[in-house]
PDB file of C-alpha atoms in Angstrom:
ATOM      1  CA  UNK A 635     153.261 119.635  91.000  1.00 48.00           C
ATOM      2  CA  UNK A 636     152.910 119.787  94.775  1.00 52.00           C
ATOM      3  CA  UNK A 637     151.406 117.019  96.910  1.00 41.00           C
ATOM      4  CA  UNK A 638     148.643 119.397  97.994  1.00 45.00           C
ATOM      5  CA  UNK A 639     147.665 120.066  94.389  1.00 44.00           C
ATOM      6  CA  UNK A 640     147.569 116.349  93.584  1.00 37.00           C
ATOM      7  CA  UNK A 641     145.473 115.645  96.698  1.00 40.00           C
ATOM      8  CA  UNK A 642     142.958 118.389  95.901  1.00 39.00           C
ATOM      9  CA  UNK A 643     142.587 117.250  92.270  1.00 50.00           C
ATOM     10  CA  UNK A 644     142.152 113.613  93.330  1.00 43.00           C
ATOM     11  CA  UNK A 645     139.518 114.570  95.900  1.00 50.00           C
ATOM     12  CA  UNK A 646     137.663 116.655  93.325  1.00 56.00           C
ATOM     13  CA  UNK A 647     137.780 113.746  90.888  1.00 55.00           C
ATOM     14  CA  UNK A 648     136.304 111.371  93.498  1.00 56.00           C
ATOM     15  CA  UNK A 649     133.483 113.801  94.322  1.00 50.00           C
ATOM     16  CA  UNK A 650     132.713 114.174  90.617  1.00 57.00           C
ATOM     17  CA  UNK A 651     132.704 110.392  90.136  1.00 48.00           C
ATOM     18  CA  UNK A 652     130.285 109.829  93.016  1.00 47.00           C
ATOM     19  CA  UNK A 653     128.013 112.555  91.685  1.00 53.00           C
ATOM     20  CA  UNK A 654     128.057 110.948  88.231  1.00 53.00           C
ATOM     21  CA  UNK A 655     127.262 107.510  89.667  1.00 42.00           C
ATOM     22  CA  UNK A 656     124.401 108.991  91.660  1.00 50.00           C
ATOM     23  CA  UNK A 657     123.044 110.700  88.547  1.00 55.00           C
ATOM     24  CA  UNK A 658     123.218 107.382  86.680  1.00 58.00           C
ATOM     25  CA  UNK A 659     121.300 105.682  89.494  1.00 52.00           C
ATOM     26  CA  UNK A 660     124.350 103.768  90.711  1.00 49.00           C
ATOM     27  CA  UNK A 661     124.681 104.352  94.435  1.00 54.00           C
ATOM     28  CA  UNK A 662     127.935 103.750  96.250  1.00 58.00           C
ATOM     29  CA  UNK A 663     127.759 100.918  98.784  1.00 67.00           C
ATOM     30  CA  UNK A 664     126.923 102.257 102.253  1.00 74.00           C
ATOM     31  CA  UNK A 665     129.675 101.814 104.813  1.00 84.00           C
ATOM     32  CA  UNK A 666     129.475  98.622 106.840  1.00 84.00           C
ATOM     33  CA  UNK A 667     128.243  99.284 110.372  1.00 92.00           C
ATOM     34  CA  UNK A 668     130.618  98.856 113.272  1.00 96.00           C
ATOM     35  CA  UNK A 669     130.649  95.334 114.727  1.00 98.00           C
ATOM     36  CA  UNK A 670     128.253  94.575 117.534  1.00 98.00           C
ATOM     37  CA  UNK A 671     130.141  94.405 120.821  1.00 98.00           C
ATOM     38  CA  UNK A 672     129.450  91.185 122.727  1.00 98.00           C
ATOM     39  CA  UNK A 673     130.791  90.253 126.144  1.00 98.00           C
ATOM     40  CA  UNK A 674     131.295  86.496 126.571  1.00 98.00           C
ATOM     41  CA  UNK A 675     131.534  85.373 130.213  1.00 98.00           C
ATOM     42  CA  UNK A 676     132.864  81.846 130.782  1.00 98.00           C
ATOM     43  CA  UNK A 677     134.122  79.739 133.648  1.00 97.00           C
ATOM     44  CA  UNK A 678     133.083  77.755 136.668  1.00 96.00           C
ATOM     45  CA  UNK A 679     132.198  74.146 137.200  1.00 96.00           C
ATOM     46  CA  UNK A 680     132.045  71.126 135.002  1.00 94.00           C
ATOM     47  CA  UNK A 681     132.800  72.251 131.414  1.00 95.00           C
ATOM     48  CA  UNK A 682     135.731  72.755 129.071  1.00 95.00           C
ATOM     49  CA  UNK A 683     135.284  76.507 128.919  1.00 95.00           C
ATOM     50  CA  UNK A 684     138.908  76.964 127.894  1.00 94.00           C
ATOM     51  CA  UNK A 685     138.120  75.584 124.433  1.00 96.00           C
ATOM     52  CA  UNK A 686     134.440  76.440 124.256  1.00 97.00           C
ATOM     53  CA  UNK A 687     135.000  80.175 124.713  1.00 97.00           C
ATOM     54  CA  UNK A 688     137.235  80.268 121.630  1.00 97.00           C
ATOM     55  CA  UNK A 689     134.878  78.133 119.558  1.00 98.00           C
ATOM     56  CA  UNK A 690     132.033  80.504 120.379  1.00 98.00           C
ATOM     57  CA  UNK A 691     134.100  83.583 119.535  1.00 98.00           C
ATOM     58  CA  UNK A 692     135.201  82.165 116.176  1.00 97.00           C
ATOM     59  CA  UNK A 693     131.844  80.616 115.271  1.00 98.00           C
ATOM     60  CA  UNK A 694     129.792  83.723 116.051  1.00 98.00           C
ATOM     61  CA  UNK A 695     132.147  85.991 114.089  1.00 98.00           C
ATOM     62  CA  UNK A 696     131.793  83.661 111.098  1.00 98.00           C
ATOM     63  CA  UNK A 697     128.034  84.117 111.178  1.00 98.00           C
ATOM     64  CA  UNK A 698     127.539  87.707 112.314  1.00 98.00           C
ATOM     65  CA  UNK A 699     129.364  91.028 112.423  1.00 98.00           C
ATOM     66  CA  UNK A 700     130.163  90.676 116.122  1.00 98.00           C
ATOM     67  CA  UNK A 701     133.290  91.511 118.070  1.00 98.00           C
ATOM     68  CA  UNK A 702     133.466  89.185 121.075  1.00 98.00           C
ATOM     69  CA  UNK A 703     135.332  90.215 124.215  1.00 98.00           C
ATOM     70  CA  UNK A 704     136.100  87.300 126.504  1.00 97.00           C
ATOM     71  CA  UNK A 705     136.076  87.388 130.278  1.00 97.00           C
ATOM     72  CA  UNK A 706     137.101  83.971 131.543  1.00 97.00           C
ATOM     73  CA  UNK A 707     138.086  82.506 134.877  1.00 96.00           C
ATOM     74  CA  UNK A 708     140.083  79.328 135.373  1.00 94.00           C
ATOM     75  CA  UNK A 709     138.199  78.693 138.619  1.00 96.00           C
ATOM     76  CA  UNK A 710     136.435  75.366 138.009  1.00 96.00           C
ATOM     77  CA  UNK A 711     134.265  75.375 141.126  1.00 96.00           C
ATOM     78  CA  UNK A 712     130.610  76.302 141.598  1.00 96.00           C
ATOM     79  CA  UNK A 713     131.794  79.398 143.492  1.00 96.00           C
ATOM     80  CA  UNK A 714     133.652  81.077 140.624  1.00 96.00           C
ATOM     81  CA  UNK A 715     133.232  84.852 140.700  1.00 96.00           C
ATOM     82  CA  UNK A 716     133.855  87.680 138.262  1.00 97.00           C
ATOM     83  CA  UNK A 717     135.198  90.952 139.612  1.00 96.00           C
ATOM     84  CA  UNK A 718     133.349  93.028 137.017  1.00 97.00           C
ATOM     85  CA  UNK A 719     129.977  91.980 138.460  1.00 97.00           C
ATOM     86  CA  UNK A 720     130.814  93.909 141.620  1.00 96.00           C
ATOM     87  CA  UNK A 721     130.187  97.114 139.645  1.00 96.00           C
ATOM     88  CA  UNK A 722     126.656  98.306 138.773  1.00 96.00           C
ATOM     89  CA  UNK A 723     127.821  99.457 135.321  1.00 96.00           C
ATOM     90  CA  UNK A 724     129.715  96.253 134.457  1.00 98.00           C
ATOM     91  CA  UNK A 725     127.950  95.899 131.067  1.00 98.00           C
ATOM     92  CA  UNK A 726     128.555  99.474 129.908  1.00 97.00           C
ATOM     93  CA  UNK A 727     129.727  99.662 126.292  1.00 97.00           C
ATOM     94  CA  UNK A 728     128.412  96.239 125.239  1.00 98.00           C
ATOM     95  CA  UNK A 729     125.490  95.572 122.914  1.00 98.00           C
ATOM     96  CA  UNK A 730     124.852  92.076 124.274  1.00 98.00           C
ATOM     97  CA  UNK A 731     126.172  89.742 126.975  1.00 98.00           C
ATOM     98  CA  UNK A 732     126.622  85.988 126.510  1.00 98.00           C
ATOM     99  CA  UNK A 733     126.369  84.209 129.859  1.00 98.00           C
ATOM    100  CA  UNK A 734     128.166  80.865 129.720  1.00 98.00           C
ATOM    101  CA  UNK A 735     129.226  80.528 133.345  1.00 97.00           C
ATOM    102  CA  UNK A 736     128.425  77.755 135.856  1.00 97.00           C
ATOM    103  CA  UNK A 737     128.323  79.174 139.372  1.00 95.00           C
ATOM    104  CA  UNK A 738     125.378  77.783 141.310  1.00 94.00           C
ATOM    105  CA  UNK A 739     126.869  78.506 144.746  1.00 95.00           C
ATOM    106  CA  UNK A 740     127.370  82.237 144.250  1.00 95.00           C
ATOM    107  CA  UNK A 741     124.322  83.616 146.007  1.00 93.00           C
ATOM    108  CA  UNK A 742     125.121  87.104 147.336  1.00 94.00           C
ATOM    109  CA  UNK A 743     122.086  89.198 146.461  1.00 94.00           C
ATOM    110  CA  UNK A 744     123.855  92.528 145.645  1.00 95.00           C
ATOM    111  CA  UNK A 745     126.235  90.692 143.275  1.00 96.00           C
ATOM    112  CA  UNK A 746     123.402  88.915 141.443  1.00 97.00           C
ATOM    113  CA  UNK A 747     121.258  92.041 141.369  1.00 97.00           C
ATOM    114  CA  UNK A 748     124.066  93.917 139.605  1.00 97.00           C
ATOM    115  CA  UNK A 749     123.964  91.287 136.867  1.00 98.00           C
ATOM    116  CA  UNK A 750     120.203  91.318 136.565  1.00 98.00           C
ATOM    117  CA  UNK A 751     119.790  95.093 136.692  1.00 98.00           C
ATOM    118  CA  UNK A 752     121.974  95.562 133.623  1.00 98.00           C
ATOM    119  CA  UNK A 753     119.624  93.340 131.638  1.00 98.00           C
ATOM    120  CA  UNK A 754     116.475  94.661 133.251  1.00 98.00           C
ATOM    121  CA  UNK A 755     117.540  98.117 132.089  1.00 97.00           C
ATOM    122  CA  UNK A 756     117.931  96.994 128.488  1.00 98.00           C
ATOM    123  CA  UNK A 757     121.169  95.081 127.818  1.00 98.00           C
ATOM    124  CA  UNK A 758     120.230  92.031 125.672  1.00 98.00           C
ATOM    125  CA  UNK A 759     121.464  88.599 126.708  1.00 98.00           C
ATOM    126  CA  UNK A 760     122.223  85.122 125.427  1.00 98.00           C
ATOM    127  CA  UNK A 761     122.241  82.366 128.060  1.00 98.00           C
ATOM    128  CA  UNK A 762     123.946  79.058 127.342  1.00 98.00           C
ATOM    129  CA  UNK A 763     123.601  75.704 129.093  1.00 97.00           C
ATOM    130  CA  UNK A 764     124.725  75.998 132.730  1.00 96.00           C
ATOM    131  CA  UNK A 765     123.751  79.661 132.886  1.00 97.00           C
ATOM    132  CA  UNK A 766     120.311  78.242 133.667  1.00 96.00           C
ATOM    133  CA  UNK A 767     121.740  76.654 136.843  1.00 95.00           C
ATOM    134  CA  UNK A 768     123.562  79.735 138.163  1.00 96.00           C
ATOM    135  CA  UNK A 769     122.943  82.107 141.060  1.00 96.00           C
ATOM    136  CA  UNK A 770     120.463  80.150 143.190  1.00 90.00           C
ATOM    137  CA  UNK A 771     119.289  83.053 145.316  1.00 90.00           C
ATOM    138  CA  UNK A 772     116.138  82.806 147.439  1.00 86.00           C
ATOM    139  CA  UNK A 773     114.114  84.776 144.897  1.00 88.00           C
ATOM    140  CA  UNK A 774     113.153  83.588 141.404  1.00 91.00           C
ATOM    141  CA  UNK A 775     114.658  86.646 139.684  1.00 93.00           C
ATOM    142  CA  UNK A 776     117.397  84.698 137.891  1.00 96.00           C
ATOM    143  CA  UNK A 777     114.897  82.182 136.547  1.00 94.00           C
ATOM    144  CA  UNK A 778     112.695  85.010 135.269  1.00 95.00           C
ATOM    145  CA  UNK A 779     115.721  86.422 133.493  1.00 97.00           C
ATOM    146  CA  UNK A 780     116.839  83.210 131.779  1.00 97.00           C
ATOM    147  CA  UNK A 781     113.208  82.219 131.148  1.00 96.00           C
ATOM    148  CA  UNK A 782     112.980  78.851 132.831  1.00 93.00           C
ATOM    149  CA  UNK A 783     113.528  77.101 136.146  1.00 91.00           C
ATOM    150  CA  UNK A 784     115.609  73.933 135.979  1.00 91.00           C
ATOM    151  CA  UNK A 785     117.015  71.799 138.784  1.00 87.00           C
ATOM    152  CA  UNK A 786     119.020  69.084 137.032  1.00 89.00           C
ATOM    153  CA  UNK A 787     119.741  67.070 133.918  1.00 93.00           C
ATOM    154  CA  UNK A 788     119.721  63.560 132.532  1.00 89.00           C
ATOM    155  CA  UNK A 789     122.576  61.289 131.446  1.00 93.00           C
ATOM    156  CA  UNK A 790     125.056  61.836 128.624  1.00 94.00           C
ATOM    157  CA  UNK A 791     122.968  60.614 125.701  1.00 97.00           C
ATOM    158  CA  UNK A 792     122.098  62.066 122.265  1.00 98.00           C
ATOM    159  CA  UNK A 793     119.260  64.582 122.138  1.00 98.00           C
ATOM    160  CA  UNK A 794     116.852  64.828 119.195  1.00 98.00           C
ATOM    161  CA  UNK A 795     116.245  68.559 118.701  1.00 98.00           C
ATOM    162  CA  UNK A 796     112.931  69.550 117.086  1.00 98.00           C
ATOM    163  CA  UNK A 797     112.114  73.163 116.241  1.00 98.00           C
ATOM    164  CA  UNK A 798     108.620  74.104 117.368  1.00 95.00           C
ATOM    165  CA  UNK A 799     107.996  77.667 116.230  1.00 89.00           C
ATOM    166  CA  UNK A 800     108.805  77.861 112.521  1.00 90.00           C
ATOM    167  CA  UNK A 801     107.490  81.415 112.286  1.00 93.00           C
ATOM    168  CA  UNK A 802     110.118  82.847 114.628  1.00 97.00           C
ATOM    169  CA  UNK A 803     113.138  84.513 113.017  1.00 98.00           C
ATOM    170  CA  UNK A 804     115.582  82.478 115.133  1.00 98.00           C
ATOM    171  CA  UNK A 805     114.290  79.122 113.896  1.00 97.00           C
ATOM    172  CA  UNK A 806     112.966  79.905 110.417  1.00 96.00           C
ATOM    173  CA  UNK A 807     114.473  77.444 107.943  1.00 95.00           C
ATOM    174  CA  UNK A 808     116.590  75.561 110.487  1.00 97.00           C
ATOM    175  CA  UNK A 809     116.550  71.757 110.225  1.00 97.00           C
ATOM    176  CA  UNK A 810     115.939  69.410 113.136  1.00 98.00           C
ATOM    177  CA  UNK A 811     119.097  67.644 114.292  1.00 98.00           C
ATOM    178  CA  UNK A 812     120.527  65.186 116.785  1.00 98.00           C
ATOM    179  CA  UNK A 813     123.350  66.082 119.136  1.00 98.00           C
ATOM    180  CA  UNK A 814     126.240  63.925 120.251  1.00 97.00           C
ATOM    181  CA  UNK A 815     126.046  62.778 123.870  1.00 97.00           C
ATOM    182  CA  UNK A 816     124.587  65.731 125.762  1.00 97.00           C
ATOM    183  CA  UNK A 817     122.801  66.710 128.958  1.00 96.00           C
ATOM    184  CA  UNK A 818     119.059  67.332 128.729  1.00 97.00           C
ATOM    185  CA  UNK A 819     118.009  69.850 131.386  1.00 96.00           C
ATOM    186  CA  UNK A 820     114.652  69.404 133.064  1.00 93.00           C
ATOM    187  CA  UNK A 821     112.021  72.141 133.211  1.00 86.00           C
ATOM    188  CA  UNK A 822     110.390  72.605 136.575  1.00 82.00           C
ATOM    189  CA  UNK A 823     108.721  75.867 135.674  1.00 77.00           C
ATOM    190  CA  UNK A 824     108.826  77.602 132.290  1.00 75.00           C
ATOM    191  CA  UNK A 825     108.306  81.337 132.768  1.00 85.00           C
ATOM    192  CA  UNK A 826     105.155  82.795 131.196  1.00 88.00           C
ATOM    193  CA  UNK A 827     107.128  85.340 129.172  1.00 91.00           C
ATOM    194  CA  UNK A 828     109.266  82.634 127.528  1.00 95.00           C
ATOM    195  CA  UNK A 829     108.379  81.573 123.972  1.00 95.00           C
ATOM    196  CA  UNK A 830     109.508  77.959 123.352  1.00 96.00           C
ATOM    197  CA  UNK A 831     111.463  77.535 120.111  1.00 97.00           C
ATOM    198  CA  UNK A 832     112.784  73.954 120.314  1.00 97.00           C
ATOM    199  CA  UNK A 833     112.329  70.778 122.321  1.00 97.00           C
ATOM    200  CA  UNK A 834     114.797  67.998 123.020  1.00 97.00           C
ATOM    201  CA  UNK A 835     113.924  64.314 123.247  1.00 98.00           C
ATOM    202  CA  UNK A 836     116.324  61.886 124.942  1.00 98.00           C
ATOM    203  CA  UNK A 837     116.097  58.143 125.427  1.00 96.00           C
ATOM    204  CA  UNK A 838     117.809  57.598 128.787  1.00 91.00           C
ATOM    205  CA  UNK A 839     117.489  53.820 128.641  1.00 90.00           C
ATOM    206  CA  UNK A 840     114.846  53.933 131.364  1.00 91.00           C
ATOM    207  CA  UNK A 841     112.619  56.750 130.152  1.00 92.00           C
ATOM    208  CA  UNK A 842     112.152  59.012 127.168  1.00 95.00           C
ATOM    209  CA  UNK A 843     112.497  62.584 128.438  1.00 96.00           C
ATOM    210  CA  UNK A 844     111.204  65.568 126.488  1.00 96.00           C
ATOM    211  CA  UNK A 845     111.902  69.170 127.491  1.00 96.00           C
ATOM    212  CA  UNK A 846     112.191  72.641 125.993  1.00 96.00           C
ATOM    213  CA  UNK A 847     115.823  73.295 124.992  1.00 97.00           C
ATOM    214  CA  UNK A 848     115.664  76.762 123.375  1.00 97.00           C
ATOM    215  CA  UNK A 849     113.384  79.748 123.858  1.00 97.00           C
ATOM    216  CA  UNK A 850     113.039  83.509 123.478  1.00 97.00           C
ATOM    217  CA  UNK A 851     112.273  85.640 126.506  1.00 97.00           C
ATOM    218  CA  UNK A 852     111.820  89.234 127.600  1.00 97.00           C
ATOM    219  CA  UNK A 853     113.188  90.564 130.867  1.00 97.00           C
ATOM    220  CA  UNK A 854     112.534  94.178 131.726  1.00 97.00           C
ATOM    221  CA  UNK A 855     113.596  96.170 128.650  1.00 97.00           C
ATOM    222  CA  UNK A 856     115.799  93.404 127.222  1.00 98.00           C
ATOM    223  CA  UNK A 857     115.363  90.574 124.777  1.00 98.00           C
ATOM    224  CA  UNK A 858     116.869  87.327 126.042  1.00 98.00           C
ATOM    225  CA  UNK A 859     117.665  84.155 124.088  1.00 98.00           C
ATOM    226  CA  UNK A 860     118.481  80.961 125.986  1.00 98.00           C
ATOM    227  CA  UNK A 861     119.362  77.360 125.217  1.00 98.00           C
ATOM    228  CA  UNK A 862     120.184  74.540 127.611  1.00 98.00           C
ATOM    229  CA  UNK A 863     122.248  72.775 124.940  1.00 98.00           C
ATOM    230  CA  UNK A 864     126.029  73.068 124.987  1.00 97.00           C
ATOM    231  CA  UNK A 865     127.587  70.847 127.640  1.00 96.00           C
ATOM    232  CA  UNK A 866     130.163  69.102 125.467  1.00 96.00           C
ATOM    233  CA  UNK A 867     132.728  70.807 123.269  1.00 96.00           C
ATOM    234  CA  UNK A 868     131.674  68.745 120.231  1.00 96.00           C
ATOM    235  CA  UNK A 869     128.171  70.180 120.571  1.00 97.00           C
ATOM    236  CA  UNK A 870     129.436  73.750 120.893  1.00 98.00           C
ATOM    237  CA  UNK A 871     131.525  73.267 117.727  1.00 97.00           C
ATOM    238  CA  UNK A 872     128.606  71.800 115.761  1.00 97.00           C
ATOM    239  CA  UNK A 873     127.602  74.244 112.974  1.00 97.00           C
ATOM    240  CA  UNK A 874     123.943  73.656 113.825  1.00 98.00           C
ATOM    241  CA  UNK A 875     124.536  74.799 117.393  1.00 98.00           C
ATOM    242  CA  UNK A 876     126.538  77.846 116.326  1.00 98.00           C
ATOM    243  CA  UNK A 877     123.815  78.741 113.800  1.00 98.00           C
ATOM    244  CA  UNK A 878     121.213  78.658 116.580  1.00 98.00           C
ATOM    245  CA  UNK A 879     123.273  80.680 119.050  1.00 98.00           C
ATOM    246  CA  UNK A 880     124.282  83.289 116.462  1.00 98.00           C
ATOM    247  CA  UNK A 881     120.696  83.762 115.356  1.00 98.00           C
ATOM    248  CA  UNK A 882     119.611  84.089 118.968  1.00 98.00           C
ATOM    249  CA  UNK A 883     122.239  86.768 119.522  1.00 98.00           C
ATOM    250  CA  UNK A 884     121.215  88.754 116.434  1.00 98.00           C
ATOM    251  CA  UNK A 885     117.552  88.482 117.409  1.00 98.00           C
ATOM    252  CA  UNK A 886     118.293  89.761 120.918  1.00 98.00           C
ATOM    253  CA  UNK A 887     119.843  92.968 119.534  1.00 98.00           C
ATOM    254  CA  UNK A 888     117.249  93.435 116.781  1.00 98.00           C
ATOM    255  CA  UNK A 889     119.601  92.644 113.886  1.00 98.00           C
ATOM    256  CA  UNK A 890     117.919  89.508 112.544  1.00 98.00           C
ATOM    257  CA  UNK A 891     115.524  89.654 109.581  1.00 98.00           C
ATOM    258  CA  UNK A 892     112.232  87.787 109.624  1.00 96.00           C
ATOM    259  CA  UNK A 893     113.695  85.080 107.386  1.00 96.00           C
ATOM    260  CA  UNK A 894     116.502  84.375 109.853  1.00 97.00           C
ATOM    261  CA  UNK A 895     119.300  86.251 108.072  1.00 97.00           C
ATOM    262  CA  UNK A 896     121.565  88.948 109.510  1.00 98.00           C
ATOM    263  CA  UNK A 897     120.425  92.435 108.605  1.00 98.00           C
ATOM    264  CA  UNK A 898     122.538  94.094 105.877  1.00 97.00           C
ATOM    265  CA  UNK A 899     125.965  94.923 107.236  1.00 97.00           C
ATOM    266  CA  UNK A 900     125.740  92.382 110.038  1.00 98.00           C
ATOM    267  CA  UNK A 901     126.810  89.340 108.047  1.00 97.00           C
ATOM    268  CA  UNK A 902     129.796  87.381 109.340  1.00 97.00           C
ATOM    269  CA  UNK A 903     133.108  86.528 107.728  1.00 96.00           C
ATOM    270  CA  UNK A 904     131.846  83.243 106.239  1.00 95.00           C
ATOM    271  CA  UNK A 905     131.343  79.846 107.845  1.00 93.00           C
ATOM    272  CA  UNK A 906     134.388  77.588 107.966  1.00 92.00           C
ATOM    273  CA  UNK A 907     135.003  74.352 109.926  1.00 89.00           C
ATOM    274  CA  UNK A 908     136.561  74.901 113.336  1.00 92.00           C
ATOM    275  CA  UNK A 909     139.495  72.655 114.225  1.00 88.00           C
ATOM    276  CA  UNK A 910     138.737  72.005 117.884  1.00 87.00           C
ATOM    277  CA  UNK A 911     142.085  70.288 118.471  1.00 83.00           C
ATOM    278  CA  UNK A 912     144.133  73.134 117.022  1.00 80.00           C
ATOM    279  CA  UNK A 913     142.590  76.172 118.661  1.00 78.00           C
ATOM    280  CA  UNK A 914     144.841  79.078 119.488  1.00 66.00           C
ATOM    281  CA  UNK A 915     143.523  80.466 122.780  1.00 56.00           C
ATOM    282  CA  UNK A 916     142.693  84.145 122.816  1.00 53.00           C
ATOM    283  CA  UNK A 917     144.616  86.333 125.280  1.00 52.00           C
ATOM    284  CA  UNK A 918     142.481  87.058 128.296  1.00 44.00           C
ATOM    285  CA  UNK A 919     143.776  90.200 130.023  1.00 41.00           C
ATOM    286  CA  UNK A 920     140.462  91.008 131.681  1.00 43.00           C
ATOM    287  CA  UNK A 921     140.038  87.641 133.368  1.00 41.00           C
ATOM    288  CA  UNK A 922     139.485  87.963 137.080  1.00 39.00           C
ATOM    289  CA  UNK A 923     138.201  85.601 139.705  1.00 39.00           C
ATOM    290  CA  UNK A 924     138.171  85.518 143.473  1.00 37.00           C
TER     291      UNK A 924
END
């Protein structure tokens, strides 16, 4: 019997089986959708982005069907730049961008406008920690994008995180928690379009500070989720933090159900502890800095 004959008979048998299952009311499982494509941008001043970028990539994939592409620079100054931002179509092909850079002294307007225009035109975003302190141009466009204006932070002390809006998909069912030593960013001016989701309370030893630490925003055609938490690597590796960030990402792309679960097909690989001290860094061929 030829290979062609065997192949044709096997194909006919599979078609007949599927038809029988359909007749019996047993539907074949639909194919899993392609992973969401996320661009994670890390680097700049003051943080261990070398480890944190890999923790985020692993932790998000555990919780959501997301393929994370990393663009990282080893430049640890406040003037770190990313070559891709020089192009107006830098975000083409990505479903969402995670901004985790710290570059407050990069202020060239065309460069920053390229970043903002991608989101204004509909590319969702997740902004983490020092992203709120980036790109201090003369206009307030960056603050309107991230959803808040902040000028500084408190000492390294634990932060009590309390979820405010229990009806929002990002926070539904999440439990309040306390971070390890962390920086609590101040809020000079919350943007009107931002919807506060969580507040952080920190006893500095002199005062008790209380500020918004997570919120949902809209910028142009895009949904934007932001949190000021995430200075220290231990915080980034905390399952509670990764839960929050992953939910924010899924919400931004419209793949989060009202009860805070990934939509069918967008579940992750399964949550496992992340060994921070035994991370195997991802290759970073696209890294570029000036």
